[in-house]
Amino acid sequence: MIDLAETKRALDGKSPEAVLEWAFGAFPRIGISTAFGPEGCALVAMAARIKPDIKIFTVDTDFLFKESIELREKFAAKYGVHIEVVRGEVSIEEQNKKHGLNLWQRDTDLCCALRKVEPTERVLKGLDAWVAGLRRDQSKTRADIDVVEYYERPEGPLYKVNPLLHWTRKDTWDYLLKNDIPYNPLLDQGYKSIGCWPCTKPVDADADERAGRWGGQKAECGIHTFMARKG
Ligand code: SF4
């Protein structure tokens, strides 16, 4: 256990790199989850310089754009990191058989639970801390994230670390371009946030960042909301 209040005080105003360095030292069983959005790309590139053997995992829902798959392969090659690709226990065939074709058209919550949340939860069971590339100004659902958060679960405490919480979208892009970090080419084609192809659309330049996801019906898949935060 860490002293959460004291840790938040100590990390206040620190750079993302400093937060990562603290987290990698504080938690031996730590991993970064990413879907290789712009923030995830920045975070993985940053982390690879600090701790090249850091655990990195990504969920493959079997509904990803080919550009997203190519990007994660590019990252592994460019930064020499191992990227663990995890999938839901239920295959697409089993999902179709049990729930019918194109579940995302009828129940995005169930589809996301099977394809995204379940595999994420499974990986997190083996960790004491996870790092995510969330920003406070991405959406209302992320406005109250903290640099370190505490979650209770049967396996013991889980800490979530958000090194980029104070970044803006511009900060992210400045970092990517300055450091020549690869990003998803769909982001140059009107997409602002990229998930599965059935649930992701390009949006107008002035639209909210996550407006192109799930036709605006929801803003989160559940990966960042399935556990109740305790601190
Ligand atoms: Fe299914 Fe869409 Fe969720 Fe992907 S984003 S898991 S296709 S509902």
PDB file of C-alpha atoms and ligand atoms in Angstrom:
ATOM      1  CA  MET A   1       0.000   0.000   0.000  1.00  0.00           C
ATOM      2  CA  ILE A   2       1.150   3.530  -0.650  1.00  0.00           C
ATOM      3  CA  ASP A   3       0.126   6.707   1.146  1.00  0.00           C
ATOM      4  CA  LEU A   4      -2.199   7.972  -1.562  1.00  0.00           C
ATOM      5  CA  ALA A   5      -2.625  11.527  -0.305  1.00  0.00           C
ATOM      6  CA  GLU A   6       1.107  11.983   0.238  1.00  0.00           C
ATOM      7  CA  THR A   7       1.901  10.452  -3.155  1.00  0.00           C
ATOM      8  CA  LYS A   8      -0.515  12.780  -4.940  1.00  0.00           C
ATOM      9  CA  ARG A   9       1.072  15.730  -3.160  1.00  0.00           C
ATOM     10  CA  ALA A  10       4.576  14.583  -4.126  1.00  0.00           C
ATOM     11  CA  LEU A  11       3.598  14.085  -7.780  1.00  0.00           C
ATOM     12  CA  ASP A  12       1.704  17.355  -8.100  1.00  0.00           C
ATOM     13  CA  GLY A  13       3.171  19.393 -10.963  1.00  0.00           C
ATOM     14  CA  LYS A  14       5.604  16.655 -12.000  1.00  0.00           C
ATOM     15  CA  SER A  15       6.192  15.868 -15.663  1.00  0.00           C
ATOM     16  CA  PRO A  16       4.732  12.707 -17.229  1.00  0.00           C
ATOM     17  CA  GLU A  17       8.254  11.268 -17.363  1.00  0.00           C
ATOM     18  CA  ALA A  18       8.733  11.884 -13.625  1.00  0.00           C
ATOM     19  CA  VAL A  19       5.385  10.266 -12.849  1.00  0.00           C
ATOM     20  CA  LEU A  20       6.332   7.230 -14.928  1.00  0.00           C
ATOM     21  CA  GLU A  21       9.719   6.942 -13.239  1.00  0.00           C
ATOM     22  CA  TRP A  22       8.053   7.065  -9.827  1.00  0.00           C
ATOM     23  CA  ALA A  23       5.457   4.463 -10.849  1.00  0.00           C
ATOM     24  CA  PHE A  24       7.998   2.057 -12.323  1.00  0.00           C
ATOM     25  CA  GLY A  25       9.981   2.249  -9.079  1.00  0.00           C
ATOM     26  CA  ALA A  26       6.975   1.950  -6.778  1.00  0.00           C
ATOM     27  CA  PHE A  27       5.247  -1.045  -8.362  1.00  0.00           C
ATOM     28  CA  PRO A  28       7.138  -4.135  -9.560  1.00  0.00           C
ATOM     29  CA  ARG A  29       3.967  -5.541 -11.111  1.00  0.00           C
ATOM     30  CA  ILE A  30       2.969  -2.654 -13.358  1.00  0.00           C
ATOM     31  CA  GLY A  31       1.790  -2.505 -16.961  1.00  0.00           C
ATOM     32  CA  ILE A  32       0.708   0.038 -19.546  1.00  0.00           C
ATOM     33  CA  SER A  33      -2.557  -0.487 -21.350  1.00  0.00           C
ATOM     34  CA  THR A  34      -2.991   1.219 -24.685  1.00  0.00           C
ATOM     35  CA  ALA A  35      -5.156   1.164 -27.774  1.00  0.00           C
ATOM     36  CA  PHE A  36      -2.498   3.241 -29.574  1.00  0.00           C
ATOM     37  CA  GLY A  37      -4.484   6.432 -29.711  1.00  0.00           C
ATOM     38  CA  PRO A  38      -2.318   9.601 -29.788  1.00  0.00           C
ATOM     39  CA  GLU A  39      -1.869   9.620 -26.003  1.00  0.00           C
ATOM     40  CA  GLY A  40      -1.047   5.911 -25.897  1.00  0.00           C
ATOM     41  CA  CYS A  41       1.561   6.397 -28.611  1.00  0.00           C
ATOM     42  CA  ALA A  42       3.172   9.223 -26.608  1.00  0.00           C
ATOM     43  CA  LEU A  43       3.074   7.180 -23.411  1.00  0.00           C
ATOM     44  CA  VAL A  44       4.566   4.020 -24.896  1.00  0.00           C
ATOM     45  CA  ALA A  45       7.379   5.946 -26.599  1.00  0.00           C
ATOM     46  CA  MET A  46       8.106   7.768 -23.333  1.00  0.00           C
ATOM     47  CA  ALA A  47       8.001   4.593 -21.249  1.00  0.00           C
ATOM     48  CA  ALA A  48      10.193   2.667 -23.684  1.00  0.00           C
ATOM     49  CA  ARG A  49      12.981   5.176 -23.106  1.00  0.00           C
ATOM     50  CA  ILE A  50      12.679   4.941 -19.315  1.00  0.00           C
ATOM     51  CA  LYS A  51      12.135   1.190 -18.966  1.00  0.00           C
ATOM     52  CA  PRO A  52      12.482  -0.737 -22.243  1.00  0.00           C
ATOM     53  CA  ASP A  53      11.221  -3.978 -20.682  1.00  0.00           C
ATOM     54  CA  ILE A  54       8.037  -2.404 -19.332  1.00  0.00           C
ATOM     55  CA  LYS A  55       4.954  -4.569 -19.693  1.00  0.00           C
ATOM     56  CA  ILE A  56       2.684  -3.159 -22.416  1.00  0.00           C
ATOM     57  CA  PHE A  57      -0.617  -4.728 -23.296  1.00  0.00           C
ATOM     58  CA  THR A  58      -3.294  -3.942 -25.826  1.00  0.00           C
ATOM     59  CA  VAL A  59      -6.708  -5.437 -26.444  1.00  0.00           C
ATOM     60  CA  ASP A  60      -7.500  -6.753 -29.899  1.00  0.00           C
ATOM     61  CA  THR A  61     -11.267  -6.933 -30.223  1.00  0.00           C
ATOM     62  CA  ASP A  62     -11.000  -8.609 -33.654  1.00  0.00           C
ATOM     63  CA  PHE A  63     -12.769  -5.505 -34.971  1.00  0.00           C
ATOM     64  CA  LEU A  64      -9.745  -3.224 -35.253  1.00  0.00           C
ATOM     65  CA  PHE A  65      -8.854  -1.161 -38.296  1.00  0.00           C
ATOM     66  CA  LYS A  66      -5.925  -2.609 -40.227  1.00  0.00           C
ATOM     67  CA  GLU A  67      -4.137   0.726 -39.629  1.00  0.00           C
ATOM     68  CA  SER A  68      -4.356   0.134 -35.866  1.00  0.00           C
ATOM     69  CA  ILE A  69      -2.823  -3.335 -36.163  1.00  0.00           C
ATOM     70  CA  GLU A  70      -0.044  -2.012 -38.390  1.00  0.00           C
ATOM     71  CA  LEU A  71       0.648   0.767 -35.890  1.00  0.00           C
ATOM     72  CA  ARG A  72       1.185  -1.566 -32.938  1.00  0.00           C
ATOM     73  CA  GLU A  73       3.556  -3.646 -35.098  1.00  0.00           C
ATOM     74  CA  LYS A  74       5.418  -0.477 -36.051  1.00  0.00           C
ATOM     75  CA  PHE A  75       5.792   0.424 -32.375  1.00  0.00           C
ATOM     76  CA  ALA A  76       7.212  -2.965 -31.459  1.00  0.00           C
ATOM     77  CA  ALA A  77       9.780  -2.660 -34.256  1.00  0.00           C
ATOM     78  CA  LYS A  78      10.720   0.993 -33.675  1.00  0.00           C
ATOM     79  CA  TYR A  79      11.004   0.917 -29.883  1.00  0.00           C
ATOM     80  CA  GLY A  80      12.020  -2.723 -29.359  1.00  0.00           C
ATOM     81  CA  VAL A  81       9.229  -3.275 -26.855  1.00  0.00           C
ATOM     82  CA  HIS A  82       7.157  -6.380 -26.378  1.00  0.00           C
ATOM     83  CA  ILE A  83       3.467  -5.653 -26.848  1.00  0.00           C
ATOM     84  CA  GLU A  84       1.185  -8.277 -25.377  1.00  0.00           C
ATOM     85  CA  VAL A  85      -1.968  -8.603 -27.480  1.00  0.00           C
ATOM     86  CA  VAL A  86      -4.955  -9.897 -25.517  1.00  0.00           C
ATOM     87  CA  ARG A  87      -8.340 -11.004 -26.783  1.00  0.00           C
ATOM     88  CA  GLY A  88     -11.663 -11.830 -25.182  1.00  0.00           C
ATOM     89  CA  GLU A  89     -12.210 -15.370 -23.961  1.00  0.00           C
ATOM     90  CA  VAL A  90     -15.252 -15.541 -26.209  1.00  0.00           C
ATOM     91  CA  SER A  91     -14.342 -15.769 -29.896  1.00  0.00           C
ATOM     92  CA  ILE A  92     -16.267 -13.828 -32.533  1.00  0.00           C
ATOM     93  CA  GLU A  93     -17.798 -17.113 -33.708  1.00  0.00           C
ATOM     94  CA  GLU A  94     -18.997 -17.944 -30.178  1.00  0.00           C
ATOM     95  CA  GLN A  95     -20.292 -14.417 -29.712  1.00  0.00           C
ATOM     96  CA  ASN A  96     -22.220 -14.588 -32.992  1.00  0.00           C
ATOM     97  CA  LYS A  97     -23.653 -17.975 -32.070  1.00  0.00           C
ATOM     98  CA  LYS A  98     -24.782 -16.886 -28.635  1.00  0.00           C
ATOM     99  CA  HIS A  99     -25.810 -13.270 -29.251  1.00  0.00           C
ATOM    100  CA  GLY A 100     -26.342 -13.087 -33.005  1.00  0.00           C
ATOM    101  CA  LEU A 101     -24.410 -11.333 -35.756  1.00  0.00           C
ATOM    102  CA  ASN A 102     -23.273  -7.732 -35.330  1.00  0.00           C
ATOM    103  CA  LEU A 103     -23.904  -7.497 -31.599  1.00  0.00           C
ATOM    104  CA  TRP A 104     -22.586  -3.921 -31.653  1.00  0.00           C
ATOM    105  CA  GLN A 105     -25.744  -2.875 -33.520  1.00  0.00           C
ATOM    106  CA  ARG A 106     -27.966  -3.984 -30.631  1.00  0.00           C
ATOM    107  CA  ASP A 107     -25.916  -3.903 -27.430  1.00  0.00           C
ATOM    108  CA  THR A 108     -22.628  -2.035 -27.454  1.00  0.00           C
ATOM    109  CA  ASP A 109     -22.266  -2.469 -23.689  1.00  0.00           C
ATOM    110  CA  LEU A 110     -22.339  -6.261 -23.933  1.00  0.00           C
ATOM    111  CA  CYS A 111     -20.086  -6.306 -26.989  1.00  0.00           C
ATOM    112  CA  CYS A 112     -17.536  -4.035 -25.249  1.00  0.00           C
ATOM    113  CA  ALA A 113     -17.794  -6.135 -22.072  1.00  0.00           C
ATOM    114  CA  LEU A 114     -16.938  -9.302 -23.987  1.00  0.00           C
ATOM    115  CA  ARG A 115     -14.330  -7.902 -26.372  1.00  0.00           C
ATOM    116  CA  LYS A 116     -12.643  -5.169 -24.272  1.00  0.00           C
ATOM    117  CA  VAL A 117     -13.424  -5.237 -20.572  1.00  0.00           C
ATOM    118  CA  GLU A 118     -13.064  -8.983 -19.925  1.00  0.00           C
ATOM    119  CA  PRO A 119      -9.549  -9.277 -21.413  1.00  0.00           C
ATOM    120  CA  THR A 120      -8.441  -6.071 -19.676  1.00  0.00           C
ATOM    121  CA  GLU A 121      -9.735  -7.266 -16.313  1.00  0.00           C
ATOM    122  CA  ARG A 122      -7.942 -10.588 -16.829  1.00  0.00           C
ATOM    123  CA  VAL A 123      -4.567  -8.893 -17.392  1.00  0.00           C
ATOM    124  CA  LEU A 124      -5.088  -6.500 -14.488  1.00  0.00           C
ATOM    125  CA  LYS A 125      -5.554  -9.444 -12.114  1.00  0.00           C
ATOM    126  CA  GLY A 126      -1.817 -10.064 -12.436  1.00  0.00           C
ATOM    127  CA  LEU A 127      -0.845  -6.446 -11.757  1.00  0.00           C
ATOM    128  CA  ASP A 128      -0.668  -4.072  -8.796  1.00  0.00           C
ATOM    129  CA  ALA A 129      -0.675  -0.952 -10.955  1.00  0.00           C
ATOM    130  CA  TRP A 130      -1.552   0.063 -14.469  1.00  0.00           C
ATOM    131  CA  VAL A 131      -0.718   3.118 -16.485  1.00  0.00           C
ATOM    132  CA  ALA A 132      -3.174   4.688 -18.893  1.00  0.00           C
ATOM    133  CA  GLY A 133      -2.946   7.600 -21.315  1.00  0.00           C
ATOM    134  CA  LEU A 134      -6.078   9.428 -20.190  1.00  0.00           C
ATOM    135  CA  ARG A 135      -6.397  13.233 -20.228  1.00  0.00           C
ATOM    136  CA  ARG A 136      -8.804  15.225 -18.103  1.00  0.00           C
ATOM    137  CA  ASP A 137     -10.000  17.376 -20.988  1.00  0.00           C
ATOM    138  CA  GLN A 138     -10.808  14.454 -23.297  1.00  0.00           C
ATOM    139  CA  SER A 139     -14.406  14.165 -22.120  1.00  0.00           C
ATOM    140  CA  LYS A 140     -16.693  14.840 -19.171  1.00  0.00           C
ATOM    141  CA  THR A 141     -16.236  11.210 -18.120  1.00  0.00           C
ATOM    142  CA  ARG A 142     -12.511  11.831 -17.620  1.00  0.00           C
ATOM    143  CA  ALA A 143     -12.627  15.265 -16.028  1.00  0.00           C
ATOM    144  CA  ASP A 144     -12.007  13.982 -12.486  1.00  0.00           C
ATOM    145  CA  ILE A 145      -9.192  11.516 -13.089  1.00  0.00           C
ATOM    146  CA  ASP A 146      -6.228  11.783 -10.748  1.00  0.00           C
ATOM    147  CA  VAL A 147      -2.509  11.197 -11.172  1.00  0.00           C
ATOM    148  CA  VAL A 148      -2.785   8.081  -9.000  1.00  0.00           C
ATOM    149  CA  GLU A 149      -6.062   6.358  -8.215  1.00  0.00           C
ATOM    150  CA  TYR A 150      -6.868   3.509  -5.888  1.00  0.00           C
ATOM    151  CA  TYR A 151      -9.251   0.635  -6.597  1.00  0.00           C
ATOM    152  CA  GLU A 152     -10.282  -2.254  -4.353  1.00  0.00           C
ATOM    153  CA  ARG A 153     -10.769  -5.736  -5.756  1.00  0.00           C
ATOM    154  CA  PRO A 154     -10.692  -9.331  -4.451  1.00  0.00           C
ATOM    155  CA  GLU A 155      -7.070  -9.809  -5.623  1.00  0.00           C
ATOM    156  CA  GLY A 156      -5.906  -6.829  -3.544  1.00  0.00           C
ATOM    157  CA  PRO A 157      -5.356  -3.118  -4.190  1.00  0.00           C
ATOM    158  CA  LEU A 158      -4.938  -1.854  -7.719  1.00  0.00           C
ATOM    159  CA  TYR A 159      -3.450   1.547  -8.484  1.00  0.00           C
ATOM    160  CA  LYS A 160      -4.042   3.379 -11.727  1.00  0.00           C
ATOM    161  CA  VAL A 161      -1.542   5.977 -12.879  1.00  0.00           C
ATOM    162  CA  ASN A 162      -2.463   8.741 -15.341  1.00  0.00           C
ATOM    163  CA  PRO A 163       0.772  10.591 -16.234  1.00  0.00           C
ATOM    164  CA  LEU A 164      -0.868  12.651 -19.014  1.00  0.00           C
ATOM    165  CA  LEU A 165      -3.847  13.880 -17.009  1.00  0.00           C
ATOM    166  CA  HIS A 166      -2.939  17.562 -17.411  1.00  0.00           C
ATOM    167  CA  TRP A 167      -2.046  17.392 -21.110  1.00  0.00           C
ATOM    168  CA  THR A 168      -4.249  18.961 -23.776  1.00  0.00           C
ATOM    169  CA  ARG A 169      -4.778  17.499 -27.236  1.00  0.00           C
ATOM    170  CA  LYS A 170      -2.239  20.060 -28.490  1.00  0.00           C
ATOM    171  CA  ASP A 171       0.326  18.926 -25.895  1.00  0.00           C
ATOM    172  CA  THR A 172      -0.094  15.375 -27.149  1.00  0.00           C
ATOM    173  CA  TRP A 173       0.383  16.315 -30.795  1.00  0.00           C
ATOM    174  CA  ASP A 174       3.321  18.589 -30.006  1.00  0.00           C
ATOM    175  CA  TYR A 175       5.005  15.670 -28.229  1.00  0.00           C
ATOM    176  CA  LEU A 176       4.297  13.189 -31.029  1.00  0.00           C
ATOM    177  CA  LEU A 177       5.562  15.481 -33.773  1.00  0.00           C
ATOM    178  CA  LYS A 178       8.586  16.767 -31.848  1.00  0.00           C
ATOM    179  CA  ASN A 179       9.718  13.238 -31.064  1.00  0.00           C
ATOM    180  CA  ASP A 180       8.841  11.715 -34.440  1.00  0.00           C
ATOM    181  CA  ILE A 181       6.508   9.194 -32.832  1.00  0.00           C
ATOM    182  CA  PRO A 182       4.306   7.124 -35.184  1.00  0.00           C
ATOM    183  CA  TYR A 183       0.546   7.605 -34.981  1.00  0.00           C
ATOM    184  CA  ASN A 184      -2.512   6.160 -36.656  1.00  0.00           C
ATOM    185  CA  PRO A 185      -2.846   7.561 -40.220  1.00  0.00           C
ATOM    186  CA  LEU A 186      -6.646   7.611 -39.788  1.00  0.00           C
ATOM    187  CA  LEU A 187      -6.112  10.616 -37.506  1.00  0.00           C
ATOM    188  CA  ASP A 188      -5.162  12.566 -40.635  1.00  0.00           C
ATOM    189  CA  GLN A 189      -8.414  11.475 -42.302  1.00  0.00           C
ATOM    190  CA  GLY A 190     -11.004  13.061 -40.010  1.00  0.00           C
ATOM    191  CA  TYR A 191     -10.966  10.536 -37.161  1.00  0.00           C
ATOM    192  CA  LYS A 192     -10.281  12.038 -33.736  1.00  0.00           C
ATOM    193  CA  SER A 193     -10.499   8.896 -31.588  1.00  0.00           C
ATOM    194  CA  ILE A 194     -10.121   5.398 -32.951  1.00  0.00           C
ATOM    195  CA  GLY A 195     -11.576   2.159 -31.654  1.00  0.00           C
ATOM    196  CA  CYS A 196     -13.293  -0.688 -33.483  1.00  0.00           C
ATOM    197  CA  TRP A 197     -14.271  -0.067 -37.109  1.00  0.00           C
ATOM    198  CA  PRO A 198     -18.025  -0.727 -36.596  1.00  0.00           C
ATOM    199  CA  CYS A 199     -18.232   1.916 -33.857  1.00  0.00           C
ATOM    200  CA  THR A 200     -15.835   4.615 -35.050  1.00  0.00           C
ATOM    201  CA  LYS A 201     -16.556   7.384 -37.536  1.00  0.00           C
ATOM    202  CA  PRO A 202     -14.735  10.507 -38.734  1.00  0.00           C
ATOM    203  CA  VAL A 203     -16.040  13.767 -37.245  1.00  0.00           C
ATOM    204  CA  ASP A 204     -16.041  17.481 -38.049  1.00  0.00           C
ATOM    205  CA  ALA A 205     -12.944  19.414 -37.044  1.00  0.00           C
ATOM    206  CA  ASP A 206     -14.793  21.205 -34.232  1.00  0.00           C
ATOM    207  CA  ALA A 207     -16.536  18.085 -32.846  1.00  0.00           C
ATOM    208  CA  ASP A 208     -15.738  16.653 -29.407  1.00  0.00           C
ATOM    209  CA  GLU A 209     -12.797  14.284 -29.462  1.00  0.00           C
ATOM    210  CA  ARG A 210     -14.860  11.201 -28.712  1.00  0.00           C
ATOM    211  CA  ALA A 211     -17.971  12.184 -30.686  1.00  0.00           C
ATOM    212  CA  GLY A 212     -17.100   9.716 -33.438  1.00  0.00           C
ATOM    213  CA  ARG A 213     -17.299   6.726 -31.102  1.00  0.00           C
ATOM    214  CA  TRP A 214     -20.523   4.684 -30.787  1.00  0.00           C
ATOM    215  CA  GLY A 215     -22.467   7.287 -32.775  1.00  0.00           C
ATOM    216  CA  GLY A 216     -22.317   9.577 -29.739  1.00  0.00           C
ATOM    217  CA  GLN A 217     -24.439   7.102 -27.686  1.00  0.00           C
ATOM    218  CA  LYS A 218     -21.744   6.684 -25.032  1.00  0.00           C
ATOM    219  CA  ALA A 219     -18.255   7.948 -24.356  1.00  0.00           C
ATOM    220  CA  GLU A 220     -16.587   4.985 -22.618  1.00  0.00           C
ATOM    221  CA  CYS A 221     -16.296   1.309 -23.508  1.00  0.00           C
ATOM    222  CA  GLY A 222     -16.066   0.267 -19.861  1.00  0.00           C
ATOM    223  CA  ILE A 223     -12.337  -0.403 -19.542  1.00  0.00           C
ATOM    224  CA  HIS A 224     -11.930   2.755 -17.483  1.00  0.00           C
ATOM    225  CA  THR A 225     -15.221   2.552 -15.626  1.00  0.00           C
ATOM    226  CA  PHE A 226     -15.827  -1.090 -14.688  1.00  0.00           C
ATOM    227  CA  MET A 227     -14.242  -0.716 -11.261  1.00  0.00           C
ATOM    228  CA  ALA A 228     -15.387   1.675  -8.558  1.00  0.00           C
ATOM    229  CA  ARG A 229     -12.648   4.112  -7.609  1.00  0.00           C
ATOM    230  CA  LYS A 230     -11.932   4.286  -3.873  1.00  0.00           C
ATOM    231  CA  GLY A 231      -9.391   7.050  -3.747  1.00  0.00           C
TER     232      GLY A 231
HETATM  233 FE1  SF4 B   1     -17.994  -4.169 -29.978  1.00  0.00          FE
HETATM  234 FE2  SF4 B   1     -18.076  -1.668 -30.898  1.00  0.00          FE
HETATM  235 FE3  SF4 B   1     -17.331  -2.169 -28.362  1.00  0.00          FE
HETATM  236 FE4  SF4 B   1     -15.748  -2.818 -30.427  1.00  0.00          FE
HETATM  237  S1  SF4 B   1     -16.349  -0.745 -29.757  1.00  0.00           S
HETATM  238  S2  SF4 B   1     -16.165  -4.069 -28.659  1.00  0.00           S
HETATM  239  S3  SF4 B   1     -17.268  -3.483 -31.960  1.00  0.00           S
HETATM  240  S4  SF4 B   1     -19.372  -2.477 -29.286  1.00  0.00           S
END
